[in-house]
Each structure stands twice: as structure tokens, then as C-alpha cells.
CSV table of C-alpha atoms in Angstrom, one decimal:
chain,number,residue,atom,x,y,z
A,1,UNK,CA,52.0,26.3,18.2
A,2,UNK,CA,51.0,29.8,17.7
A,3,UNK,CA,47.4,30.9,17.9
A,4,UNK,CA,47.7,32.0,14.3
A,5,UNK,CA,48.3,28.4,13.1
A,6,UNK,CA,45.8,26.9,15.6
A,7,UNK,CA,43.0,29.3,14.2
A,8,UNK,CA,44.2,28.0,10.6
A,9,UNK,CA,43.4,24.4,11.5
A,10,UNK,CA,40.3,25.1,12.8
A,11,UNK,CA,39.3,27.1,10.1
A,12,UNK,CA,40.2,24.1,7.8
A,13,UNK,CA,38.3,21.6,10.1
A,14,UNK,CA,35.2,23.7,10.2
A,15,UNK,CA,35.4,24.2,6.3
A,16,UNK,CA,35.8,20.3,5.6
A,17,UNK,CA,32.7,20.0,8.3
A,18,UNK,CA,30.6,22.4,6.4
A,19,UNK,CA,31.4,20.8,3.2
A,20,UNK,CA,30.9,17.6,4.2
A,21,UNK,CA,27.4,18.9,5.6
A,22,UNK,CA,26.9,20.2,2.2
A,23,UNK,CA,27.6,16.9,0.5
A,24,UNK,CA,25.3,14.9,2.8
A,25,UNK,CA,22.3,17.3,2.4
A,26,UNK,CA,22.8,17.1,-1.7
A,27,UNK,CA,22.7,13.4,-1.7
A,28,UNK,CA,19.9,13.4,0.6
A,29,UNK,CA,18.2,16.0,-1.6
A,30,UNK,CA,19.2,13.6,-4.6
A,31,UNK,CA,18.0,10.6,-3.0
A,32,UNK,CA,14.8,12.3,-1.8
A,33,UNK,CA,14.1,13.2,-5.4
A,34,UNK,CA,14.7,10.0,-6.8
A,35,UNK,CA,12.2,8.3,-4.7
A,36,UNK,CA,9.7,10.9,-5.6
A,37,UNK,CA,10.7,10.0,-9.2
A,38,UNK,CA,10.3,6.3,-8.4
A,39,UNK,CA,7.0,6.6,-6.7
A,40,UNK,CA,5.4,8.7,-9.7
A,41,UNK,CA,6.9,5.9,-12.1
A,42,UNK,CA,5.0,3.3,-10.2
A,43,UNK,CA,1.7,5.6,-10.1
A,44,UNK,CA,2.0,6.3,-13.7
A,45,UNK,CA,2.9,2.4,-14.5
A,46,UNK,CA,-0.3,1.8,-12.3
A,47,UNK,CA,-2.4,4.1,-14.1
A,48,UNK,CA,-1.2,2.5,-17.3
A,49,UNK,CA,-2.0,-0.9,-16.4
A,50,UNK,CA,-5.6,-0.2,-14.9
A,51,UNK,CA,-6.3,1.8,-17.7
A,52,UNK,CA,-5.3,-1.0,-20.4
A,53,UNK,CA,-7.1,-3.9,-17.8
A,54,UNK,CA,-10.3,-1.7,-18.1
A,55,UNK,CA,-10.3,-1.2,-21.5
A,56,UNK,CA,-9.7,-5.3,-22.1
A,57,UNK,CA,-12.7,-5.8,-19.6
A,58,UNK,CA,-14.9,-2.9,-21.0
A,59,UNK,CA,-14.3,-4.6,-24.7
A,60,UNK,CA,-15.2,-8.1,-23.1
A,61,UNK,CA,-18.1,-6.9,-21.8
A,62,UNK,CA,-18.9,-4.7,-25.0
A,63,UNK,CA,-22.0,-6.0,-27.1
A,64,UNK,CA,-20.3,-7.3,-30.0
A,65,UNK,CA,-23.3,-6.1,-32.1
A,66,UNK,CA,-22.8,-2.4,-30.8
A,67,UNK,CA,-22.0,-0.2,-33.4
A,68,UNK,CA,-22.6,-2.2,-36.4
A,69,UNK,CA,-24.4,-0.1,-38.5
A,70,UNK,CA,-25.6,-2.4,-41.0
A,71,UNK,CA,-27.8,-5.3,-39.9
A,72,UNK,CA,-30.5,-7.3,-42.2
A,73,UNK,CA,-34.0,-6.8,-41.5
A,74,UNK,CA,-35.4,-9.4,-38.7
A,75,UNK,CA,-31.8,-9.3,-37.0
A,76,UNK,CA,-33.0,-9.6,-33.4
A,77,UNK,CA,-30.9,-8.5,-29.9
A,78,UNK,CA,-28.4,-11.1,-30.6
A,79,UNK,CA,-27.9,-10.7,-34.0
A,80,UNK,CA,-30.1,-13.7,-35.5
A,81,UNK,CA,-32.3,-13.3,-38.0
A,82,UNK,CA,-36.0,-14.3,-36.7
A,83,UNK,CA,-38.4,-16.1,-39.1
A,84,UNK,CA,-42.2,-16.9,-38.1
A,85,UNK,CA,-45.3,-17.0,-39.8
A,86,UNK,CA,-45.5,-13.6,-41.1
A,87,UNK,CA,-41.9,-14.3,-42.5
A,88,UNK,CA,-38.5,-12.6,-41.8
A,89,UNK,CA,-38.9,-10.4,-38.7
A,90,UNK,CA,-42.2,-12.3,-37.0
A,91,UNK,CA,-42.3,-14.4,-34.3
A,92,UNK,CA,-44.9,-17.0,-33.1
A,93,UNK,CA,-46.6,-15.8,-30.1
A,94,UNK,CA,-46.4,-18.7,-27.5
A,95,UNK,CA,-44.6,-21.2,-29.8
A,96,UNK,CA,-41.2,-22.8,-29.1
A,97,UNK,CA,-38.3,-21.0,-30.1
A,98,UNK,CA,-35.4,-22.9,-32.3
A,99,UNK,CA,-32.0,-21.3,-32.5
A,100,UNK,CA,-30.1,-22.9,-35.6
A,101,UNK,CA,-26.5,-21.9,-35.6
A,102,UNK,CA,-24.8,-22.9,-38.9
A,103,UNK,CA,-21.6,-22.0,-40.7
A,104,UNK,CA,-21.6,-22.3,-44.5
A,105,UNK,CA,-18.2,-24.1,-44.6
A,106,UNK,CA,-19.5,-26.7,-42.1
A,107,UNK,CA,-20.1,-30.4,-43.5
A,108,UNK,CA,-22.2,-31.2,-40.3
A,109,UNK,CA,-24.4,-28.1,-41.2
A,110,UNK,CA,-24.6,-29.6,-44.9
A,111,UNK,CA,-25.9,-32.9,-43.2
A,112,UNK,CA,-28.3,-31.0,-41.0
A,113,UNK,CA,-29.7,-29.1,-43.9
A,114,UNK,CA,-30.1,-32.3,-46.3
A,115,UNK,CA,-31.7,-34.2,-43.7
A,116,UNK,CA,-34.2,-31.4,-42.3
A,117,UNK,CA,-34.6,-29.2,-45.7
A,118,UNK,CA,-37.9,-27.3,-45.2
A,119,UNK,CA,-38.6,-28.1,-42.1
A,120,UNK,CA,-37.8,-24.8,-40.0
A,121,UNK,CA,-39.1,-22.8,-42.6
A,122,UNK,CA,-42.5,-25.1,-42.5
A,123,UNK,CA,-42.5,-24.6,-38.6
A,124,UNK,CA,-42.0,-20.7,-38.9
A,125,UNK,CA,-44.9,-20.5,-41.4
A,126,UNK,CA,-47.2,-22.4,-39.7
A,127,UNK,CA,-46.8,-20.7,-36.7
A,128,UNK,CA,-45.6,-23.8,-34.9
A,129,UNK,CA,-41.9,-22.0,-33.9
A,130,UNK,CA,-40.1,-18.9,-34.3
A,131,UNK,CA,-36.8,-19.6,-35.7
A,132,UNK,CA,-33.7,-17.6,-35.2
A,133,UNK,CA,-30.9,-18.1,-37.6
A,134,UNK,CA,-27.5,-17.2,-36.8
A,135,UNK,CA,-25.0,-17.4,-39.8
A,136,UNK,CA,-21.7,-17.5,-38.1
A,137,UNK,CA,-18.4,-18.2,-39.6
A,138,UNK,CA,-16.3,-20.3,-37.4
A,139,UNK,CA,-14.3,-22.3,-39.7
A,140,UNK,CA,-11.4,-20.3,-41.1
A,141,UNK,CA,-9.6,-21.0,-44.4
A,142,UNK,CA,-12.0,-19.0,-46.7
A,143,UNK,CA,-14.2,-16.1,-46.2
A,144,UNK,CA,-17.1,-17.9,-48.1
A,145,UNK,CA,-18.9,-18.5,-44.4
A,146,UNK,CA,-18.6,-14.5,-44.3
A,147,UNK,CA,-19.7,-14.1,-47.8
A,148,UNK,CA,-22.5,-16.2,-48.1
A,149,UNK,CA,-24.0,-15.0,-44.6
A,150,UNK,CA,-23.5,-11.5,-45.8
A,151,UNK,CA,-25.6,-12.3,-48.9
A,152,UNK,CA,-28.5,-14.1,-46.8
A,153,UNK,CA,-28.4,-10.8,-44.9
A,154,UNK,CA,-29.5,-9.0,-48.5
A,155,UNK,CA,-31.9,-11.9,-48.9
A,156,UNK,CA,-33.5,-11.2,-45.9
A,157,UNK,CA,-33.6,-7.3,-46.4
A,158,UNK,CA,-34.6,-7.3,-50.0
A,159,UNK,CA,-36.0,-10.1,-51.1
A,160,UNK,CA,-37.4,-12.2,-47.6
A,161,UNK,CA,-39.9,-14.5,-49.3
A,162,UNK,CA,-36.4,-16.3,-50.6
A,163,UNK,CA,-34.6,-16.3,-47.3
A,164,UNK,CA,-35.4,-19.6,-46.3
A,165,UNK,CA,-34.8,-21.4,-49.8
A,166,UNK,CA,-31.6,-18.8,-50.3
A,167,UNK,CA,-30.0,-20.5,-47.1
A,168,UNK,CA,-30.9,-24.0,-48.1
A,169,UNK,CA,-29.6,-23.7,-51.4
A,170,UNK,CA,-26.2,-22.0,-50.2
A,171,UNK,CA,-25.7,-25.5,-48.6
A,172,UNK,CA,-27.2,-27.8,-51.8
A,173,UNK,CA,-24.8,-25.9,-54.5
A,174,UNK,CA,-21.9,-26.9,-52.7
A,175,UNK,CA,-22.4,-30.5,-53.4
A,176,UNK,CA,-22.3,-33.7,-51.7
A,177,UNK,CA,-20.8,-33.3,-48.2
A,178,UNK,CA,-20.4,-29.6,-48.3
A,179,UNK,CA,-17.6,-27.5,-47.2
A,180,UNK,CA,-17.0,-26.3,-50.8
A,181,UNK,CA,-16.2,-22.5,-51.0
A,182,UNK,CA,-18.6,-21.0,-53.3
A,183,UNK,CA,-17.1,-17.8,-55.5
A,184,UNK,CA,-19.2,-14.8,-55.7
A,185,UNK,CA,-20.6,-15.7,-59.2
A,186,UNK,CA,-21.4,-19.0,-57.8
A,187,UNK,CA,-23.5,-17.4,-55.1
A,188,UNK,CA,-25.1,-15.2,-57.3
A,189,UNK,CA,-26.2,-18.1,-59.7
A,190,UNK,CA,-27.9,-19.9,-56.6
A,191,UNK,CA,-29.9,-16.6,-56.3
A,192,UNK,CA,-30.7,-16.5,-59.9
A,193,UNK,CA,-31.7,-20.2,-60.0
A,194,UNK,CA,-34.7,-18.7,-57.2
A,195,UNK,CA,-35.6,-16.0,-59.0
A,196,UNK,CA,-34.1,-13.4,-56.8
A,197,UNK,CA,-33.8,-10.1,-58.8
A,198,UNK,CA,-30.7,-9.1,-60.2
A,199,UNK,CA,-30.6,-5.7,-58.6
A,200,UNK,CA,-30.5,-7.5,-55.3
A,201,UNK,CA,-27.8,-10.1,-56.5
A,202,UNK,CA,-25.8,-7.2,-57.4
A,203,UNK,CA,-25.4,-6.2,-53.9
A,204,UNK,CA,-24.0,-9.5,-52.7
A,205,UNK,CA,-20.5,-8.3,-53.6
A,206,UNK,CA,-20.6,-5.4,-51.0
A,207,UNK,CA,-20.4,-7.4,-48.5
A,208,UNK,CA,-22.0,-4.8,-46.3
A,209,UNK,CA,-23.0,-6.7,-43.8
A,210,UNK,CA,-20.0,-8.4,-43.1
A,211,UNK,CA,-19.5,-6.7,-39.7
A,212,UNK,CA,-22.8,-8.3,-39.0
A,213,UNK,CA,-21.7,-11.6,-39.4
A,214,UNK,CA,-18.4,-11.1,-37.4
A,215,UNK,CA,-20.8,-9.5,-34.6
A,216,UNK,CA,-22.9,-12.7,-34.6
A,217,UNK,CA,-19.8,-15.0,-34.6
A,218,UNK,CA,-18.7,-13.4,-31.4
A,219,UNK,CA,-22.2,-13.5,-29.6
A,220,UNK,CA,-22.1,-17.1,-30.4
A,221,UNK,CA,-18.9,-17.7,-29.0
A,222,UNK,CA,-19.9,-15.8,-25.9
A,223,UNK,CA,-23.4,-17.7,-25.7
A,224,UNK,CA,-20.8,-21.1,-25.6
A,225,UNK,CA,-21.9,-22.3,-28.9
A,226,UNK,CA,-19.0,-24.7,-29.3
A,227,UNK,CA,-19.6,-25.5,-32.7
A,228,UNK,CA,-22.0,-26.1,-35.5
A,229,UNK,CA,-24.8,-27.1,-36.2
A,230,UNK,CA,-26.2,-26.3,-32.7
A,231,UNK,CA,-29.9,-26.4,-32.5
A,232,UNK,CA,-31.2,-25.3,-29.1
A,233,UNK,CA,-35.4,-25.2,-28.5
A,234,UNK,CA,-36.7,-23.1,-25.8
A,235,UNK,CA,-33.0,-22.4,-25.0
A,236,UNK,CA,-32.0,-26.4,-24.3
A,237,UNK,CA,-29.6,-28.0,-26.8
A,238,UNK,CA,-31.3,-30.6,-29.4
A,239,UNK,CA,-29.2,-33.6,-30.9
A,240,UNK,CA,-31.4,-35.6,-32.3
A,241,UNK,CA,-31.4,-33.8,-35.5
A,242,UNK,CA,-30.0,-36.5,-37.7
A,243,UNK,CA,-33.1,-38.8,-37.7
A,244,UNK,CA,-35.6,-37.5,-40.4
A,245,UNK,CA,-38.8,-35.9,-38.6
A,246,UNK,CA,-36.9,-35.9,-35.3
A,247,UNK,CA,-36.7,-32.1,-35.3
A,248,UNK,CA,-40.5,-31.2,-36.0
A,249,UNK,CA,-41.4,-33.9,-33.3
A,250,UNK,CA,-39.0,-32.2,-30.8
A,251,UNK,CA,-40.6,-28.8,-31.5
A,252,UNK,CA,-44.3,-30.5,-31.3
A,253,UNK,CA,-43.0,-32.0,-27.9
A,254,UNK,CA,-41.8,-28.8,-26.4
A,255,UNK,CA,-45.2,-27.1,-27.4
A,256,UNK,CA,-47.1,-29.7,-25.6
């Protein structure tokens, strides 16, 4: 075989090897680039998931009432409206603290009010207890509980001397057994019967305290309030409220 032919074959083999080398290098570059893209994608995915988890955890830990611009007079840190010897927003120094969680659509809350009508207001007025009212909206099917609680907030703010009676009459106006949603006009009629000024009643329809009601409701859930009515005396559940006089006696016992 001539030297020229041998040289050509050698050149073809070298060219083929060179081409194969270039193909391998190109494949290696592609694989490296793909690995980097996968790693970058995983990092971005982890960052997105971490951000989402942080947002969820942060939102769960956030104060439910943080950012609620409109809160009624007498509202304390957990959103409850406080009632003491000097009315809305006051506390009875050294006396037991009674927390009352009520839902205006709750039949048992109607019973509670029917059995204990005026008891809490009297205890507060006499300085025998500080009473914290938590009007919450656990029960769905109607927004009456939100509208009524918002109206209660208006009364606490603008007509505080009617606060206790207005709360009681919102249940009484529902008739036997309760759990009967009242219209805006019926809520207004309850207020008129108590002598609350018309300019106060006109603000009920604005429901400006609806966000506050939702905040108080969420705070109650976080505090493991399972249902309504829930009565706490110095933080301890009291379940004997069905017996007339038992609530007042329990408060007296707590003070002893």
C-alpha cells in the first residue's frame, strides 16, 4: 500500500477521533449544564417552599387582632370587651375575672342569658368581678352573629351605659330557644326599646367592627374555646351556669 494511501487513512482515523472527542466534550458540557439547571431548580423550589412555610407559620403566629383598625371601647388585648365597676373599659381590682364566650346564634347561649340575666352586669357593677365579654361567630348559616356583635361594639363605644342590657336583649328578642337571626331593623328596634340614641343606631348598618368580631373569633379558636357558651372564672371553666344563682356563688367562692 502506498504511503499516500496510508497517510489518508491515518488522517481519516484522526479526524474521526477528533470528531468523537468533540462530541464527547459537547455531551459532557450539556450534562454539566443540565445538572446545574437541575440544582438551580431544586434550590429555587426549596426557597419557594421555605418561603411558603414561613408565611404559613408566621400567619398562624400573628395576633388575630393585629391590623384591625376599628376596635370598640373597652376592648382588651384578646379583643374582649371588659366590664367593671366603672362600666365599659374598667376592671375590679383584685376581684375574680369572668370570661364569657357567646355566639348570638347559639341556643345554649340563649339559655345562659335566660338563666343568668343581669348577673354578670351586677357582679361587675358591684366590683365583685371583672367581666370580659367575647362575642364570637362560630356558628355559620347567617351573618347575624357578626352584625349583632358589631352593633354591641358600637353600643360599647357610643352608649356604654346600655352595653349589658343590649347584649341580653339581643338574645331575648330572638324568642323562645333563640338561634333566630334578627334583621338589621330588628337589631335597631332592640336598641330603640332601650333608649339608645338614633344617631348611634344608624351606625349599626356600617358593621365597622366586623373585622374585630372575626379577630375575637379567631383568638377564641387559638385559645381552645371549643364552643359557646364557655364561661371561665380566673381562667378555669365553669359549667354549672344552668342552675340559677350558681354563677354568682362560683364567683364569690373564687373571691374567698
